[in-house]
PDB file of C-alpha atoms in Angstrom:
ATOM      1  CA  MET A 206       0.000   0.000   0.000  1.00  0.00           C
ATOM      2  CA  ARG A 207       1.307   3.460  -0.868  1.00  0.00           C
ATOM      3  CA  ASP A 208       1.942   5.878   1.992  1.00  0.00           C
ATOM      4  CA  GLY A 209      -1.214   7.831   2.776  1.00  0.00           C
ATOM      5  CA  TYR A 210      -3.501   5.364   1.004  1.00  0.00           C
ATOM      6  CA  LYS A 211      -5.787   2.784   2.557  1.00  0.00           C
ATOM      7  CA  GLY A 212      -8.685   0.571   1.544  1.00  0.00           C
ATOM      8  CA  THR A 213     -10.990  -1.777   3.401  1.00  0.00           C
ATOM      9  CA  GLY A 214     -13.686  -4.246   2.392  1.00  0.00           C
ATOM     10  CA  PRO A 215     -14.082  -7.621   0.699  1.00  0.00           C
ATOM     11  CA  GLY A 216     -11.598  -8.816  -1.910  1.00  0.00           C
ATOM     12  CA  ALA A 217      -8.323  -7.488  -3.277  1.00  0.00           C
ATOM     13  CA  ILE A 218      -7.247  -3.904  -2.517  1.00  0.00           C
ATOM     14  CA  THR A 219      -4.828  -2.146  -4.885  1.00  0.00           C
ATOM     15  CA  PRO A 220      -1.794  -0.073  -3.762  1.00  0.00           C
ATOM     16  CA  ASP A 221      -3.857   3.137  -3.955  1.00  0.00           C
ATOM     17  CA  GLY A 222      -6.676   1.719  -1.837  1.00  0.00           C
ATOM     18  CA  CYS A 223      -9.092   0.780  -4.635  1.00  0.00           C
ATOM     19  CA  ALA A 224     -11.263  -2.306  -4.097  1.00  0.00           C
ATOM     20  CA  VAL A 225     -11.291  -4.551  -7.154  1.00  0.00           C
ATOM     21  CA  GLU A 226     -14.708  -6.004  -6.368  1.00  0.00           C
ATOM     22  CA  PHE A 227     -16.266  -2.570  -5.931  1.00  0.00           C
ATOM     23  CA  TYR A 228     -15.058  -1.390  -9.325  1.00  0.00           C
ATOM     24  CA  THR A 229     -16.272  -4.638 -10.877  1.00  0.00           C
ATOM     25  CA  ARG A 230     -19.762  -3.780  -9.641  1.00  0.00           C
ATOM     26  CA  LEU A 231     -19.618  -0.087 -10.582  1.00  0.00           C
ATOM     27  CA  PRO A 232     -21.766   0.662 -13.664  1.00  0.00           C
ATOM     28  CA  VAL A 233     -20.426   2.689 -16.569  1.00  0.00           C
ATOM     29  CA  GLY A 234     -21.625   6.269 -16.706  1.00  0.00           C
ATOM     30  CA  ASN A 235     -21.524   8.838 -19.508  1.00  0.00           C
ATOM     31  CA  GLU A 236     -17.780   8.474 -20.070  1.00  0.00           C
ATOM     32  CA  PRO A 237     -18.115   6.466 -23.327  1.00  0.00           C
ATOM     33  CA  ASP A 238     -20.365   9.159 -24.818  1.00  0.00           C
ATOM     34  CA  ILE A 239     -17.890  11.910 -23.916  1.00  0.00           C
ATOM     35  CA  ILE A 240     -14.938   9.958 -25.298  1.00  0.00           C
ATOM     36  CA  ALA A 241     -16.741   8.972 -28.501  1.00  0.00           C
ATOM     37  CA  ALA A 242     -17.683  12.595 -29.167  1.00  0.00           C
ATOM     38  CA  ALA A 243     -14.115  13.843 -28.629  1.00  0.00           C
ATOM     39  CA  GLY A 244     -12.198  11.383 -30.826  1.00  0.00           C
ATOM     40  CA  PRO A 245     -12.519   9.847 -34.284  1.00  0.00           C
ATOM     41  CA  ALA A 246     -14.668   6.775 -34.882  1.00  0.00           C
ATOM     42  CA  GLY A 247     -12.728   3.536 -34.521  1.00  0.00           C
ATOM     43  CA  ALA A 248      -9.807   5.296 -32.848  1.00  0.00           C
ATOM     44  CA  ARG A 249      -6.903   3.494 -31.218  1.00  0.00           C
ATOM     45  CA  ILE A 250      -7.194   4.423 -27.547  1.00  0.00           C
ATOM     46  CA  LEU A 251      -4.581   4.193 -24.808  1.00  0.00           C
ATOM     47  CA  GLU A 252      -6.536   4.027 -21.549  1.00  0.00           C
ATOM     48  CA  LEU A 253      -4.295   4.929 -18.620  1.00  0.00           C
ATOM     49  CA  GLY A 254      -5.695   3.639 -15.342  1.00  0.00           C
ATOM     50  CA  SER A 255      -8.264   1.306 -16.860  1.00  0.00           C
ATOM     51  CA  GLY A 256      -9.025  -0.606 -13.680  1.00  0.00           C
ATOM     52  CA  VAL A 257     -11.317  -3.577 -14.254  1.00  0.00           C
ATOM     53  CA  GLY A 258     -12.388  -2.339 -17.694  1.00  0.00           C
ATOM     54  CA  ARG A 259     -15.613  -0.575 -16.750  1.00  0.00           C
ATOM     55  CA  VAL A 260     -15.102   2.010 -19.516  1.00  0.00           C
ATOM     56  CA  THR A 261     -12.849  -0.226 -21.616  1.00  0.00           C
ATOM     57  CA  HIS A 262     -15.608  -2.704 -22.374  1.00  0.00           C
ATOM     58  CA  ALA A 263     -18.055   0.029 -23.366  1.00  0.00           C
ATOM     59  CA  LEU A 264     -15.481   1.516 -25.759  1.00  0.00           C
ATOM     60  CA  LEU A 265     -14.795  -1.879 -27.327  1.00  0.00           C
ATOM     61  CA  GLU A 266     -18.528  -2.287 -27.940  1.00  0.00           C
ATOM     62  CA  ARG A 267     -18.441   1.034 -29.840  1.00  0.00           C
ATOM     63  CA  GLY A 268     -15.739  -0.212 -32.186  1.00  0.00           C
ATOM     64  CA  PHE A 269     -12.666   1.361 -30.618  1.00  0.00           C
ATOM     65  CA  THR A 270      -9.392  -0.523 -30.194  1.00  0.00           C
ATOM     66  CA  VAL A 271      -8.192  -0.171 -26.610  1.00  0.00           C
ATOM     67  CA  THR A 272      -4.871  -0.748 -24.876  1.00  0.00           C
ATOM     68  CA  ALA A 273      -5.643  -0.858 -21.153  1.00  0.00           C
ATOM     69  CA  VAL A 274      -2.929   0.105 -18.650  1.00  0.00           C
ATOM     70  CA  ASP A 275      -3.118  -0.308 -14.893  1.00  0.00           C
ATOM     71  CA  GLU A 276      -0.628  -0.939 -12.098  1.00  0.00           C
ATOM     72  CA  SER A 277      -2.879  -3.602 -10.572  1.00  0.00           C
ATOM     73  CA  ALA A 278      -2.731  -7.102 -12.011  1.00  0.00           C
ATOM     74  CA  GLU A 279      -5.899  -7.941 -10.057  1.00  0.00           C
ATOM     75  CA  MET A 280      -7.745  -5.151 -11.851  1.00  0.00           C
ATOM     76  CA  LEU A 281      -6.474  -6.147 -15.296  1.00  0.00           C
ATOM     77  CA  GLU A 282      -7.561  -9.756 -14.769  1.00  0.00           C
ATOM     78  CA  ARG A 283     -11.143  -8.484 -15.161  1.00  0.00           C
ATOM     79  CA  VAL A 284     -10.503  -6.809 -18.540  1.00  0.00           C
ATOM     80  CA  ARG A 285     -11.769  -8.689 -21.595  1.00  0.00           C
ATOM     81  CA  GLY A 286     -11.149  -8.015 -25.284  1.00  0.00           C
ATOM     82  CA  ALA A 287      -8.400  -5.412 -24.916  1.00  0.00           C
ATOM     83  CA  ARG A 288      -4.633  -5.556 -24.878  1.00  0.00           C
ATOM     84  CA  THR A 289      -3.532  -5.097 -21.268  1.00  0.00           C
ATOM     85  CA  ILE A 290      -0.292  -3.743 -19.799  1.00  0.00           C
ATOM     86  CA  CYS A 291       0.513  -3.863 -16.083  1.00  0.00           C
ATOM     87  CA  GLY A 292       2.751  -1.141 -14.696  1.00  0.00           C
ATOM     88  CA  PRO A 293       2.873   2.418 -13.337  1.00  0.00           C
ATOM     89  CA  ILE A 294       1.517   5.017 -15.744  1.00  0.00           C
ATOM     90  CA  GLU A 295       4.220   7.572 -14.994  1.00  0.00           C
ATOM     91  CA  HIS A 296       6.967   5.266 -16.339  1.00  0.00           C
ATOM     92  CA  LEU A 297       5.147   3.889 -19.393  1.00  0.00           C
ATOM     93  CA  ASP A 298       6.919   4.042 -22.763  1.00  0.00           C
ATOM     94  CA  LEU A 299       5.437   1.732 -25.386  1.00  0.00           C
ATOM     95  CA  GLY A 300       7.299   3.193 -28.344  1.00  0.00           C
ATOM     96  CA  GLU A 301       4.035   3.772 -30.213  1.00  0.00           C
ATOM     97  CA  THR A 302       1.341   6.417 -30.449  1.00  0.00           C
ATOM     98  CA  PHE A 303      -2.448   6.454 -30.265  1.00  0.00           C
ATOM     99  CA  ASP A 304      -5.282   8.560 -31.656  1.00  0.00           C
ATOM    100  CA  VAL A 305      -6.628   9.115 -28.147  1.00  0.00           C
ATOM    101  CA  VAL A 306      -4.852   8.918 -24.784  1.00  0.00           C
ATOM    102  CA  MET A 307      -7.131   8.818 -21.738  1.00  0.00           C
ATOM    103  CA  LEU A 308      -6.197   9.879 -18.208  1.00  0.00           C
ATOM    104  CA  ALA A 309      -9.450   9.547 -16.261  1.00  0.00           C
ATOM    105  CA  SER A 310     -10.416   8.817 -12.633  1.00  0.00           C
ATOM    106  CA  PHE A 311      -8.936  12.133 -11.408  1.00  0.00           C
ATOM    107  CA  LEU A 312      -5.416  10.722 -11.767  1.00  0.00           C
ATOM    108  CA  VAL A 313      -4.166  14.165 -12.751  1.00  0.00           C
ATOM    109  CA  HIS A 314      -4.780  15.149  -9.106  1.00  0.00           C
ATOM    110  CA  SER A 315      -2.093  12.798  -7.771  1.00  0.00           C
ATOM    111  CA  GLY A 316      -0.788  14.063  -4.458  1.00  0.00           C
ATOM    112  CA  ASP A 317       2.767  13.486  -5.682  1.00  0.00           C
ATOM    113  CA  VAL A 318       3.713  16.222  -8.148  1.00  0.00           C
ATOM    114  CA  ALA A 319       6.439  14.048  -9.672  1.00  0.00           C
ATOM    115  CA  VAL A 320       3.869  11.320 -10.402  1.00  0.00           C
ATOM    116  CA  ARG A 321       1.509  13.840 -11.987  1.00  0.00           C
ATOM    117  CA  ARG A 322       4.291  15.195 -14.164  1.00  0.00           C
ATOM    118  CA  GLY A 323       5.251  11.664 -15.183  1.00  0.00           C
ATOM    119  CA  MET A 324       1.667  10.809 -16.092  1.00  0.00           C
ATOM    120  CA  LEU A 325       1.266  13.901 -18.253  1.00  0.00           C
ATOM    121  CA  ARG A 326       4.594  13.210 -19.976  1.00  0.00           C
ATOM    122  CA  THR A 327       3.313   9.692 -20.681  1.00  0.00           C
ATOM    123  CA  CYS A 328       0.215  11.223 -22.278  1.00  0.00           C
ATOM    124  CA  LEU A 329       2.314  13.491 -24.498  1.00  0.00           C
ATOM    125  CA  ARG A 330       4.726  10.675 -25.393  1.00  0.00           C
ATOM    126  CA  HIS A 331       1.954   8.424 -26.657  1.00  0.00           C
ATOM    127  CA  VAL A 332      -0.425  10.786 -28.462  1.00  0.00           C
ATOM    128  CA  ALA A 333      -0.252  10.606 -32.259  1.00  0.00           C
ATOM    129  CA  GLU A 334       0.078  13.625 -34.511  1.00  0.00           C
ATOM    130  CA  GLY A 335      -3.400  15.087 -34.800  1.00  0.00           C
ATOM    131  CA  GLY A 336      -4.543  13.064 -31.790  1.00  0.00           C
ATOM    132  CA  CYS A 337      -5.810  14.188 -28.408  1.00  0.00           C
ATOM    133  CA  VAL A 338      -5.499  13.566 -24.693  1.00  0.00           C
ATOM    134  CA  LEU A 339      -8.722  13.259 -22.680  1.00  0.00           C
ATOM    135  CA  ILE A 340      -8.353  14.121 -19.002  1.00  0.00           C
ATOM    136  CA  GLN A 341     -10.889  13.899 -16.182  1.00  0.00           C
ATOM    137  CA  ARG A 342     -10.529  16.562 -13.469  1.00  0.00           C
ATOM    138  CA  GLU A 343     -12.173  16.826 -10.094  1.00  0.00           C
ATOM    139  CA  GLY A 344     -15.216  19.043  -9.849  1.00  0.00           C
ATOM    140  CA  GLU A 345     -14.436  22.520  -8.578  1.00  0.00           C
ATOM    141  CA  ASP A 346     -16.289  21.913  -5.277  1.00  0.00           C
ATOM    142  CA  TYR A 347     -14.928  18.399  -4.817  1.00  0.00           C
ATOM    143  CA  HIS A 348     -13.004  19.220  -1.633  1.00  0.00           C
ATOM    144  CA  THR A 349     -15.401  21.781  -0.125  1.00  0.00           C
ATOM    145  CA  ASP A 350     -18.966  20.519  -0.595  1.00  0.00           C
ATOM    146  CA  LEU A 351     -18.563  17.858   2.116  1.00  0.00           C
ATOM    147  CA  PRO A 352     -19.779  15.509   3.336  1.00  0.00           C
ATOM    148  CA  ARG A 353     -21.910  14.526   0.356  1.00  0.00           C
ATOM    149  CA  GLN A 354     -23.432  11.367  -0.968  1.00  0.00           C
ATOM    150  CA  ARG A 355     -25.008  10.008  -4.114  1.00  0.00           C
ATOM    151  CA  VAL A 356     -27.435   7.114  -4.317  1.00  0.00           C
ATOM    152  CA  ASP A 357     -26.948   5.308  -7.625  1.00  0.00           C
ATOM    153  CA  PRO A 358     -30.084   4.069  -9.409  1.00  0.00           C
ATOM    154  CA  SER A 359     -28.592   0.572  -9.360  1.00  0.00           C
ATOM    155  CA  GLY A 360     -28.832   0.536  -5.567  1.00  0.00           C
ATOM    156  CA  PHE A 361     -25.543   1.562  -3.947  1.00  0.00           C
ATOM    157  CA  THR A 362     -24.443   4.730  -2.155  1.00  0.00           C
ATOM    158  CA  THR A 363     -21.205   6.666  -2.621  1.00  0.00           C
ATOM    159  CA  ARG A 364     -20.126   9.057   0.133  1.00  0.00           C
ATOM    160  CA  ILE A 365     -17.233  11.491   0.117  1.00  0.00           C
ATOM    161  CA  VAL A 366     -16.907  11.908   3.852  1.00  0.00           C
ATOM    162  CA  SER A 367     -13.986  14.287   4.267  1.00  0.00           C
ATOM    163  CA  ALA A 368     -10.963  15.908   2.645  1.00  0.00           C
ATOM    164  CA  GLU A 369      -8.419  16.745   5.319  1.00  0.00           C
ATOM    165  CA  PRO A 370      -5.401  18.956   4.485  1.00  0.00           C
ATOM    166  CA  THR A 371      -2.102  17.178   5.049  1.00  0.00           C
ATOM    167  CA  GLU A 372       0.883  19.092   3.682  1.00  0.00           C
ATOM    168  CA  ASP A 373       1.988  20.995   0.596  1.00  0.00           C
ATOM    169  CA  GLY A 374      -1.565  21.486  -0.666  1.00  0.00           C
ATOM    170  CA  VAL A 375      -2.490  17.787  -0.529  1.00  0.00           C
ATOM    171  CA  HIS A 376      -5.729  16.484   0.969  1.00  0.00           C
ATOM    172  CA  ALA A 377      -6.453  13.045   2.416  1.00  0.00           C
ATOM    173  CA  VAL A 378      -9.861  12.160   0.974  1.00  0.00           C
ATOM    174  CA  HIS A 379     -11.995   9.539   2.703  1.00  0.00           C
ATOM    175  CA  ALA A 380     -14.732   7.798   0.707  1.00  0.00           C
ATOM    176  CA  GLU A 381     -17.276   5.091   1.489  1.00  0.00           C
ATOM    177  CA  TYR A 382     -19.093   2.824  -0.963  1.00  0.00           C
ATOM    178  CA  GLU A 383     -22.102   0.985   0.470  1.00  0.00           C
ATOM    179  CA  PHE A 384     -23.993  -1.864  -1.183  1.00  0.00           C
ATOM    180  CA  PRO A 385     -26.783  -3.876   0.466  1.00  0.00           C
ATOM    181  CA  ASP A 386     -24.357  -6.772   1.008  1.00  0.00           C
ATOM    182  CA  ALA A 387     -20.944  -5.076   1.316  1.00  0.00           C
ATOM    183  CA  VAL A 388     -19.173  -1.863   2.306  1.00  0.00           C
ATOM    184  CA  TRP A 389     -15.818  -0.581   1.056  1.00  0.00           C
ATOM    185  CA  THR A 390     -13.823   2.427   2.222  1.00  0.00           C
ATOM    186  CA  GLN A 391     -10.908   4.220   0.626  1.00  0.00           C
ATOM    187  CA  THR A 392      -8.529   6.921   1.789  1.00  0.00           C
ATOM    188  CA  PHE A 393      -6.354   8.507  -0.880  1.00  0.00           C
ATOM    189  CA  LEU A 394      -4.249  11.613  -1.430  1.00  0.00           C
ATOM    190  CA  SER A 395      -5.433  14.267  -3.841  1.00  0.00           C
ATOM    191  CA  ARG A 396      -4.013  17.633  -4.801  1.00  0.00           C
ATOM    192  CA  PRO A 397      -6.755  20.183  -5.569  1.00  0.00           C
ATOM    193  CA  LEU A 398      -6.078  22.168  -8.729  1.00  0.00           C
ATOM    194  CA  THR A 399      -7.854  25.319  -9.763  1.00  0.00           C
ATOM    195  CA  ARG A 400      -8.564  25.711 -13.443  1.00  0.00           C
ATOM    196  CA  GLU A 401      -5.497  27.935 -13.731  1.00  0.00           C
ATOM    197  CA  GLN A 402      -3.256  25.481 -11.859  1.00  0.00           C
ATOM    198  CA  PHE A 403      -4.521  22.621 -13.999  1.00  0.00           C
ATOM    199  CA  GLU A 404      -3.784  24.489 -17.220  1.00  0.00           C
ATOM    200  CA  GLU A 405      -0.326  25.433 -15.913  1.00  0.00           C
ATOM    201  CA  ALA A 406       0.371  21.749 -15.211  1.00  0.00           C
ATOM    202  CA  LEU A 407      -0.578  20.908 -18.795  1.00  0.00           C
ATOM    203  CA  THR A 408       1.650  23.660 -20.163  1.00  0.00           C
ATOM    204  CA  GLU A 409       4.573  22.379 -18.099  1.00  0.00           C
ATOM    205  CA  ALA A 410       4.088  18.957 -19.735  1.00  0.00           C
ATOM    206  CA  GLY A 411       3.842  20.350 -23.282  1.00  0.00           C
ATOM    207  CA  LEU A 412       0.066  20.137 -23.551  1.00  0.00           C
ATOM    208  CA  ARG A 413      -2.684  22.730 -23.814  1.00  0.00           C
ATOM    209  CA  VAL A 414      -6.437  22.738 -23.417  1.00  0.00           C
ATOM    210  CA  ASP A 415      -8.213  22.397 -26.741  1.00  0.00           C
ATOM    211  CA  ARG A 416     -11.636  22.626 -25.127  1.00  0.00           C
ATOM    212  CA  TYR A 417     -13.593  21.626 -22.060  1.00  0.00           C
ATOM    213  CA  LEU A 418     -15.989  18.856 -22.992  1.00  0.00           C
ATOM    214  CA  THR A 419     -18.556  19.201 -20.216  1.00  0.00           C
ATOM    215  CA  GLU A 420     -20.261  22.201 -18.645  1.00  0.00           C
ATOM    216  CA  ASP A 421     -18.649  21.483 -15.277  1.00  0.00           C
ATOM    217  CA  ARG A 422     -15.210  21.395 -16.975  1.00  0.00           C
ATOM    218  CA  VAL A 423     -14.508  17.963 -15.482  1.00  0.00           C
ATOM    219  CA  TRP A 424     -13.667  16.412 -18.860  1.00  0.00           C
ATOM    220  CA  VAL A 425     -11.005  18.131 -20.947  1.00  0.00           C
ATOM    221  CA  ARG A 426      -9.681  17.621 -24.460  1.00  0.00           C
ATOM    222  CA  ALA A 427      -5.991  18.528 -24.591  1.00  0.00           C
ATOM    223  CA  VAL A 428      -3.506  18.511 -27.461  1.00  0.00           C
ATOM    224  CA  PRO A 429       0.277  18.920 -27.770  1.00  0.00           C
ATOM    225  CA  MET A 430       1.332  22.564 -27.738  1.00  0.00           C
ATOM    226  CA  THR A 431       2.796  22.187 -31.220  1.00  0.00           C
ATOM    227  CA  ASP A 432      -0.682  21.438 -32.634  1.00  0.00           C
TER     228      ASP A 432
END
């Protein structure tokens, strides 16, 4: 387990506190629609932080070719129909490029600045000429509108209980995921980024915002600064 991260509940827990069984149960949301609208039909997609393939499988059904990357072998065991690569995102170098590179799940908010920089360099390294990088940010009230909860129509409840400042602008976020037959918790480190700080981080990595894809500016289409 990474320092500052913790997870509890049934089944395997990944180094960042994620519960494999929880993510296996989690339904896909509107992510495939956002991704399909931002990239070309039939694109080759590099999905960084794919987990169990919740979004991967939906993209495959839409005709995309997906390479799924995750540091957890237990997560990747659940992925079907995609090429899988196990390893840390920030060190990935496949020697090839993709039409679309995805960095979802708020990974850009890594509490470790060096990890964030490495992840964004990985995005730039693997995006093809004319391609794009799709990044998912935290909502702008993610760390302040607390505690909050959401009851999913499928019957489980997600709670973001607290976000406690630690050091150097990093927060320890505590979340709970409750199903009728199981409960998981996760504590992870997240660095809040204003819109300006986020765009500065992209610039530092050689990327720039092409456009925000959703009204809440959570999903972003970025391109290399040379484009």
